[in-house]
Short mmCIF file of C-alpha atoms in Angstrom, two decimals:
data_model
loop_
_atom_site.label_atom_id
_atom_site.label_comp_id
_atom_site.label_asym_id
_atom_site.label_seq_id
_atom_site.Cartn_x
_atom_site.Cartn_y
_atom_site.Cartn_z
CA MET F 11 0.00 0.00 0.00
CA LYS F 12 2.79 2.43 0.91
CA HIS F 13 4.47 1.60 -2.37
CA ILE F 14 1.31 2.50 -4.30
CA LYS F 15 1.02 5.82 -2.44
CA LYS F 16 4.59 6.70 -3.37
CA ILE F 17 3.87 5.96 -7.03
CA ARG F 18 0.81 8.24 -6.90
CA LEU F 19 2.93 11.03 -5.42
CA LEU F 20 5.36 11.07 -8.36
CA PRO F 21 3.01 12.91 -10.77
CA LEU F 22 2.30 15.47 -8.06
CA LEU F 23 6.02 16.01 -7.46
CA PHE F 24 6.58 16.36 -11.19
CA LEU F 25 3.77 18.92 -11.51
CA GLY F 26 5.17 20.78 -8.51
CA LEU F 27 8.58 20.92 -10.16
CA ILE F 28 7.09 22.24 -13.39
CA ALA F 29 5.07 24.84 -11.47
CA GLY F 30 8.20 25.90 -9.60
CA LEU F 31 10.14 26.37 -12.84
CA ILE F 32 7.29 28.43 -14.29
CA VAL F 33 7.29 30.68 -11.21
CA LEU F 34 11.06 31.13 -11.48
CA GLN F 35 10.65 32.48 -15.01
CA VAL F 36 8.77 35.47 -13.56
CA PHE F 37 12.05 36.51 -11.92
CA ASN F 38 14.11 35.72 -15.01
CA GLU F 39 15.69 38.86 -16.48
CA PRO F 40 17.26 38.16 -19.88
CA ILE F 41 20.74 39.56 -20.32
CA GLU F 42 20.92 42.75 -22.35
CA GLN F 43 21.54 42.08 -26.02
CA LYS F 44 23.04 44.55 -28.48
CA PRO F 45 23.86 44.32 -32.16
CA ALA F 46 26.72 41.93 -32.78
CA ALA F 47 30.16 43.23 -33.60
CA THR F 48 30.51 43.52 -37.36
CA GLY F 49 33.64 42.97 -39.39
CA HIS F 50 36.95 41.61 -38.19
CA LEU F 51 38.87 43.05 -35.28
CA ARG F 52 41.10 46.03 -36.00
CA ASN F 53 44.80 45.14 -36.10
CA VAL F 54 43.99 41.41 -35.93
CA PRO F 55 44.45 39.03 -38.91
CA GLN F 56 41.27 37.54 -40.34
CA ALA F 57 42.29 33.98 -39.44
CA VAL F 58 42.73 34.94 -35.78
CA SER F 59 39.57 37.04 -35.73
CA LEU F 60 37.48 34.14 -37.04
CA ILE F 61 38.78 31.85 -34.29
CA LEU F 62 37.87 34.40 -31.61
CA GLU F 63 34.42 34.97 -33.12
CA ARG F 64 33.59 31.28 -32.95
CA SER F 65 35.15 30.49 -29.60
CA CYS F 66 34.85 33.70 -27.57
CA TYR F 67 32.09 36.00 -28.80
CA ASN F 68 29.24 34.09 -27.19
CA CYS F 69 30.40 35.38 -23.80
CA HIS F 70 32.85 38.17 -24.63
CA SER F 71 30.62 40.36 -26.82
CA ASP F 72 27.30 42.22 -26.73
CA ALA F 73 25.43 39.54 -28.67
CA GLN F 74 24.99 35.92 -27.60
CA GLN F 75 23.62 32.84 -29.30
CA LEU F 76 21.98 31.30 -26.24
CA SER F 77 20.24 27.94 -26.26
CA PHE F 78 16.72 27.44 -24.87
CA ILE F 79 18.20 25.86 -21.73
CA ASP F 80 20.60 28.79 -21.24
CA LYS F 81 17.60 31.13 -21.10
CA LEU F 82 15.69 29.19 -18.43
CA ALA F 83 15.95 30.20 -14.77
CA PRO F 84 17.77 29.22 -12.61
CA ILE F 85 20.36 28.21 -15.24
CA SER F 86 20.01 31.63 -16.87
CA TRP F 87 21.08 33.33 -13.64
CA ILE F 88 24.44 31.57 -13.78
CA VAL F 89 24.81 32.14 -17.53
CA ASN F 90 23.98 35.84 -17.27
CA LYS F 91 26.40 36.31 -14.39
CA ASP F 92 29.20 34.63 -16.35
CA ILE F 93 28.49 36.74 -19.45
CA LYS F 94 28.46 40.00 -17.50
CA LYS F 95 31.77 39.10 -15.89
CA ALA F 96 33.20 38.08 -19.27
CA ARG F 97 32.13 41.37 -20.85
CA GLU F 98 33.82 43.31 -18.06
CA VAL F 99 37.10 41.54 -18.72
CA MET F 100 37.00 41.57 -22.54
CA ASN F 101 34.20 42.81 -24.78
CA PHE F 102 35.06 42.34 -28.44
CA SER F 103 32.10 44.53 -29.42
CA GLU F 104 34.10 47.43 -27.96
CA TRP F 105 37.47 46.41 -29.39
CA ASP F 106 37.77 49.51 -31.57
CA LYS F 107 37.42 51.74 -28.50
CA LEU F 108 40.74 50.42 -27.18
CA SER F 109 44.03 52.08 -28.00
CA ASP F 110 46.66 50.10 -29.89
CA ALA F 111 48.59 49.57 -26.64
CA GLU F 112 45.45 48.35 -24.86
CA GLN F 113 44.67 45.97 -27.72
CA LYS F 114 48.17 44.55 -27.51
CA GLY F 115 47.88 44.06 -23.76
CA LYS F 116 44.49 42.37 -24.15
CA PHE F 117 45.84 40.03 -26.77
CA TYR F 118 48.75 38.97 -24.60
CA ALA F 119 46.12 38.05 -21.98
CA ILE F 120 44.12 36.12 -24.61
CA TYR F 121 47.22 34.18 -25.61
CA ASN F 122 48.09 33.38 -22.00
CA MET F 123 44.57 32.05 -21.38
CA VAL F 124 44.29 29.83 -24.45
CA HIS F 125 47.88 28.66 -24.11
CA ALA F 126 47.18 27.56 -20.53
CA GLY F 127 43.92 25.87 -21.57
CA LYS F 128 41.88 28.17 -19.34
CA MET F 129 39.81 29.62 -22.17
CA PRO F 130 37.25 28.78 -23.26
CA LEU F 131 36.24 27.67 -19.79
CA PRO F 132 36.30 23.86 -19.60
CA SER F 133 32.74 23.86 -18.21
CA TYR F 134 31.57 25.99 -21.16
CA ALA F 135 33.44 23.90 -23.73
CA LEU F 136 31.80 20.78 -22.31
CA THR F 137 28.34 22.02 -23.27
CA HIS F 138 29.51 24.02 -26.30
CA PRO F 139 32.01 21.74 -28.08
CA GLU F 140 32.08 24.04 -31.10
CA ALA F 141 33.97 26.57 -28.96
CA LYS F 142 36.93 24.26 -28.33
CA LEU F 143 40.21 25.30 -29.90
CA SER F 144 42.29 22.85 -31.88
CA ALA F 145 46.05 22.66 -31.49
CA THR F 146 46.36 24.37 -34.87
CA GLU F 147 44.13 27.25 -33.77
CA VAL F 148 46.10 27.72 -30.55
CA GLU F 149 49.27 27.80 -32.64
CA THR F 150 47.71 30.45 -34.92
CA ILE F 151 46.96 32.65 -31.91
CA LYS F 152 50.45 32.01 -30.56
CA GLN F 153 52.13 33.09 -33.79
CA PHE F 154 50.15 36.32 -33.88
CA ALA F 155 51.08 37.02 -30.24
CA LEU F 156 54.73 36.38 -31.09
CA SER F 157 54.45 38.79 -34.01
CA LEU F 158 53.32 41.48 -31.58
CA SER F 159 56.39 40.89 -29.44
CA GLU F 160 58.57 41.06 -32.53
CA ARG F 161 57.47 44.67 -32.94
CA ASP F 162 59.07 45.35 -29.54
CA ARG F 163 62.44 43.82 -30.23
CA PHE F 164 65.57 44.47 -28.18
CA ILE F 165 66.44 48.13 -27.77
CA PRO F 166 70.05 49.26 -28.39
CA ALA F 167 72.19 48.62 -25.34
CA HIS F 168 73.62 52.15 -25.26
CA THR F 169 70.20 53.67 -24.43
CA ALA F 170 69.59 51.54 -21.38
CA ALA F 171 71.55 53.29 -18.63
CA GLY F 172 70.01 56.72 -18.94
CA THR F 173 66.43 55.62 -19.41
CA VAL F 174 66.35 53.18 -16.49
CA ARG F 175 67.48 55.88 -14.07
CA ALA F 176 64.39 57.89 -14.93
CA ILE F 177 62.18 55.96 -12.51
CA GLY F 178 64.28 56.85 -9.49
CA THR F 179 65.22 60.17 -7.90
CA THR F 180 67.73 62.18 -9.87
CA GLY F 181 68.48 64.90 -7.36
CA ALA F 182 65.88 67.25 -8.82
CA ALA F 183 62.62 67.77 -6.98
CA ARG F 184 60.00 65.28 -8.09
CA PRO F 185 56.25 65.91 -8.02
CA ALA F 186 54.00 64.15 -5.52
CA ALA F 187 53.73 60.40 -6.04
CA PRO F 188 51.03 59.47 -8.56
CA VAL F 189 48.02 57.55 -7.26
CA SER F 190 46.10 54.73 -8.94
CA PRO F 191 42.31 55.21 -9.39
CA ASN F 192 41.75 52.70 -6.56
CA GLY F 193 43.83 54.75 -4.13
CA ILE F 194 47.14 52.87 -4.27
CA PRO F 195 50.05 55.34 -4.54
CA TYR F 196 53.35 54.78 -6.31
CA ASN F 197 55.73 53.60 -3.59
CA ALA F 198 59.38 54.38 -4.32
CA ASP F 199 60.36 52.41 -1.21
CA PHE F 200 60.15 49.20 -3.24
CA LYS F 201 63.88 49.68 -3.94
CA ASN F 202 64.52 48.73 -0.30
CA TRP F 203 62.47 45.53 -0.53
CA LYS F 204 63.90 42.11 -1.26
CA VAL F 205 64.07 40.68 -4.77
CA ILE F 206 61.90 37.55 -4.82
CA GLY F 207 62.07 36.64 -8.47
CA MET F 208 62.53 37.58 -12.12
CA SER F 209 60.60 36.73 -15.24
CA THR F 210 60.40 37.44 -18.97
CA LEU F 211 57.42 37.46 -21.32
CA ILE F 212 56.89 37.19 -25.05
CA ASP F 213 56.75 40.99 -25.27
CA ASN F 214 60.53 41.05 -24.76
CA THR F 215 60.43 42.47 -21.25
CA ILE F 216 62.39 41.72 -18.11
CA ARG F 217 60.43 41.83 -14.87
CA VAL F 218 62.15 42.19 -11.51
CA ILE F 219 59.83 41.29 -8.62
CA TYR F 220 60.26 42.73 -5.13
CA GLY F 221 58.45 41.78 -1.93
CA ASN F 222 58.04 43.65 1.34
CA ASP F 223 59.01 41.98 4.62
CA ILE F 224 55.55 40.46 5.09
CA ALA F 225 55.54 38.91 1.61
CA VAL F 226 59.10 37.59 1.95
CA LYS F 227 58.24 35.95 5.29
CA ALA F 228 55.11 34.41 3.76
CA ILE F 229 57.16 32.94 0.91
CA ALA F 230 59.76 31.50 3.28
CA GLU F 231 57.00 29.85 5.32
CA GLU F 232 54.90 28.94 2.26
CA ASN F 233 52.08 30.86 3.90
CA PHE F 234 50.14 32.19 0.94
CA HIS F 235 46.75 30.46 1.19
CA PRO F 236 45.77 33.22 1.74
CA TRP F 237 48.60 35.73 1.81
CA PRO F 238 48.92 37.64 5.10
CA GLU F 239 47.34 41.07 5.33
CA GLY F 240 49.82 43.79 4.40
CA SER F 241 51.73 41.67 1.90
CA ALA F 242 52.94 43.82 -0.97
CA VAL F 243 54.74 43.02 -4.20
CA ALA F 244 56.25 45.39 -6.75
CA LYS F 245 57.20 44.41 -10.28
CA ALA F 246 59.56 46.66 -12.24
CA VAL F 247 59.17 46.04 -15.99
CA PHE F 248 61.93 46.91 -18.46
CA LYS F 249 62.53 46.37 -22.14
CA GLN F 250 65.25 43.85 -22.79
CA SER F 251 68.57 45.28 -23.88
CA ARG F 252 71.33 43.21 -25.47
CA LYS F 253 74.90 44.12 -24.52
CA ALA F 254 77.80 43.81 -26.93
CA ASN F 255 78.79 40.48 -25.37
CA GLY F 256 75.26 39.11 -25.88
CA ASP F 257 74.06 39.45 -22.28
CA ILE F 258 70.44 40.50 -21.85
CA VAL F 259 69.97 43.26 -19.26
CA PRO F 260 67.16 45.68 -18.30
CA GLY F 261 66.79 48.53 -20.77
CA ASP F 262 64.04 51.16 -21.12
CA PHE F 263 61.65 51.34 -18.19
CA VAL F 264 58.11 50.25 -19.14
CA ASN F 265 56.00 50.31 -15.99
CA MET F 266 55.84 49.59 -12.29
CA GLN F 267 53.15 47.18 -11.05
CA TYR F 268 51.95 46.75 -7.47
CA MET F 269 49.81 44.22 -5.64
CA VAL F 270 48.78 45.00 -2.06
CA LYS F 271 46.87 42.54 0.14
CA GLN F 272 44.00 44.23 1.98
CA GLY F 273 41.20 41.69 2.12
CA LYS F 274 38.52 43.95 3.59
CA VAL F 275 39.15 46.71 1.04
CA TYR F 276 39.53 44.75 -2.21
CA THR F 277 36.76 42.21 -1.80
CA GLU F 278 36.00 42.04 -5.54
CA THR F 279 39.57 41.11 -6.51
CA GLU F 280 40.37 38.28 -4.09
CA GLY F 281 41.64 40.70 -1.46
CA TRP F 282 44.37 42.15 -3.67
CA GLY F 283 44.64 45.77 -4.72
CA PHE F 284 46.28 46.28 -8.12
CA ALA F 285 48.08 49.31 -9.50
CA LYS F 286 50.22 50.03 -12.54
CA PHE F 287 52.26 53.16 -13.33
CA ASN F 288 53.41 53.54 -16.91
CA GLY F 289 56.33 55.23 -18.61
CA GLN F 290 58.77 57.84 -17.43
CA ASP F 291 55.97 59.97 -15.94
CA LEU F 292 54.48 56.98 -14.06
CA LYS F 293 50.99 57.51 -15.47
CA PRO F 294 48.45 55.37 -13.55
CA THR F 295 46.55 52.69 -15.46
CA GLY F 296 42.76 52.78 -15.37
CA LYS F 297 40.10 55.44 -15.66
CA THR F 298 38.15 54.24 -12.60
CA ALA F 299 38.73 51.97 -9.62
CA LEU F 300 37.01 49.18 -11.57
CA PHE F 301 40.01 48.63 -13.84
CA ALA F 302 41.37 45.77 -11.71
CA GLN F 303 38.02 43.93 -11.83
CA GLN F 304 37.82 44.45 -15.57
CA SER F 305 41.36 43.43 -16.38
CA CYS F 306 43.91 42.31 -13.78
CA ILE F 307 42.10 39.79 -11.63
CA SER F 308 40.75 37.65 -14.47
CA CYS F 309 44.20 36.35 -15.44
CA HIS F 310 45.28 36.01 -11.83
CA ARG F 311 42.18 33.96 -10.98
CA GLN F 312 42.66 31.62 -13.91
CA LEU F 313 46.43 31.23 -13.91
CA ALA F 314 47.66 31.84 -10.36
CA GLU F 315 45.01 30.50 -7.98
CA SER F 316 47.40 27.85 -6.64
CA THR F 317 49.78 30.53 -5.36
CA GLY F 318 47.22 32.85 -3.83
CA TYR F 319 46.62 34.77 -7.10
CA LEU F 320 50.21 35.98 -7.31
CA PHE F 321 52.47 35.21 -10.28
CA ASN F 322 56.17 34.41 -10.03
CA VAL F 323 56.12 33.02 -6.52
CA PRO F 324 59.29 30.94 -5.94
CA PRO F 325 58.59 27.23 -6.53
CA LYS F 326 57.13 25.31 -3.62
CA VAL F 327 59.82 23.42 -1.75
CA ASN F 328 60.00 21.34 1.40
CA SER F 329 62.73 23.29 3.10
CA LYS F 330 63.00 26.85 4.33
CA LYS F 331 66.73 26.64 3.59
CA LEU F 332 66.04 25.99 -0.11
CA ILE F 333 63.78 29.05 -0.24
CA GLU F 334 66.54 31.14 1.33
CA ASN F 335 69.05 29.84 -1.23
CA TYR F 336 66.64 30.73 -4.03
CA LEU F 337 66.30 34.27 -2.71
CA LYS F 338 70.08 34.60 -2.44
CA THR F 339 70.41 33.45 -6.05
CA VAL F 340 68.27 36.31 -7.37
CA GLN F 341 69.27 38.89 -4.76
CA HIS F 342 72.39 39.94 -6.68
CA GLU F 343 70.09 41.26 -9.43
CA LYS F 344 68.87 43.87 -6.96
CA ASP F 345 72.26 45.59 -7.04
CA LEU F 346 72.03 46.06 -10.80
CA ILE F 347 68.52 47.49 -10.70
CA THR F 348 69.01 49.61 -7.57
CA THR F 349 72.16 51.16 -8.98
CA ALA F 350 70.34 51.99 -12.18
CA ILE F 351 67.29 53.61 -10.56
CA GLN F 352 68.88 55.59 -7.74
#
């Protein structure tokens, strides 16, 4: 008898589920749609543009080709949230509004994501197999990214010394330190921090990474899940310069990048505040405080989650002594940079 009652309840449960889904649709707000981007992307080869259109535009543009399921609440709530976040990071419908330098920076980020297999999102590619990139397509994107870096080839070695010094004090009075739109000021004290690493990218830059005392201690103790409050990292970016003997050394100054850990302040960017100061005049990046949400954190979330959203953390080891030896290995580079920027 109980078994029969349970069978009779199944249609009622099914009807209740259907009724619930219908009610949810009342609260379903479709994501705003705009005319699709027309034509191929400016400064991007047609072959690359076509790959991006097929694989990326459904989230990273103003027009989506959503399935019936994608439009049903509660699934639509997740889809709409993902699309809004994707548009904030990269909206190809607004590509032509970006400067050439901004387009180049965005494309380096695109290359990093597809090269690491982080884009398209694995969960999205699972339900949208047409968005998956083949090895050939990834190679096409890679070659275009490499062509961008070729435009920024090594600068002549004889120009390096004078230009690098421009980011430090020269004896003349300097104006007040510039401030990022999110309130982070340029901090010249980074020169007194400890060098924690170096890196190079396909844009032919050398990056010297400094950490304050809190960050250095966290690295030594492998305590970066999460990083302690007050941790700060500075990254000095230079063009590569080739000396007569073939050595590659820092050349023209490009920008200074900061990450500051203040969890209660920067809740939208995993507790990290980002800032970037460009060129000889240290011009801050970003028109509003939202620039980090719209640009910086997306790559850090996808590519550096395992190290607390910070790139270039010394490799995990099982001994504090090995960490100390690593730091000593790169510390001598500090003398070169400090001498150049004082």
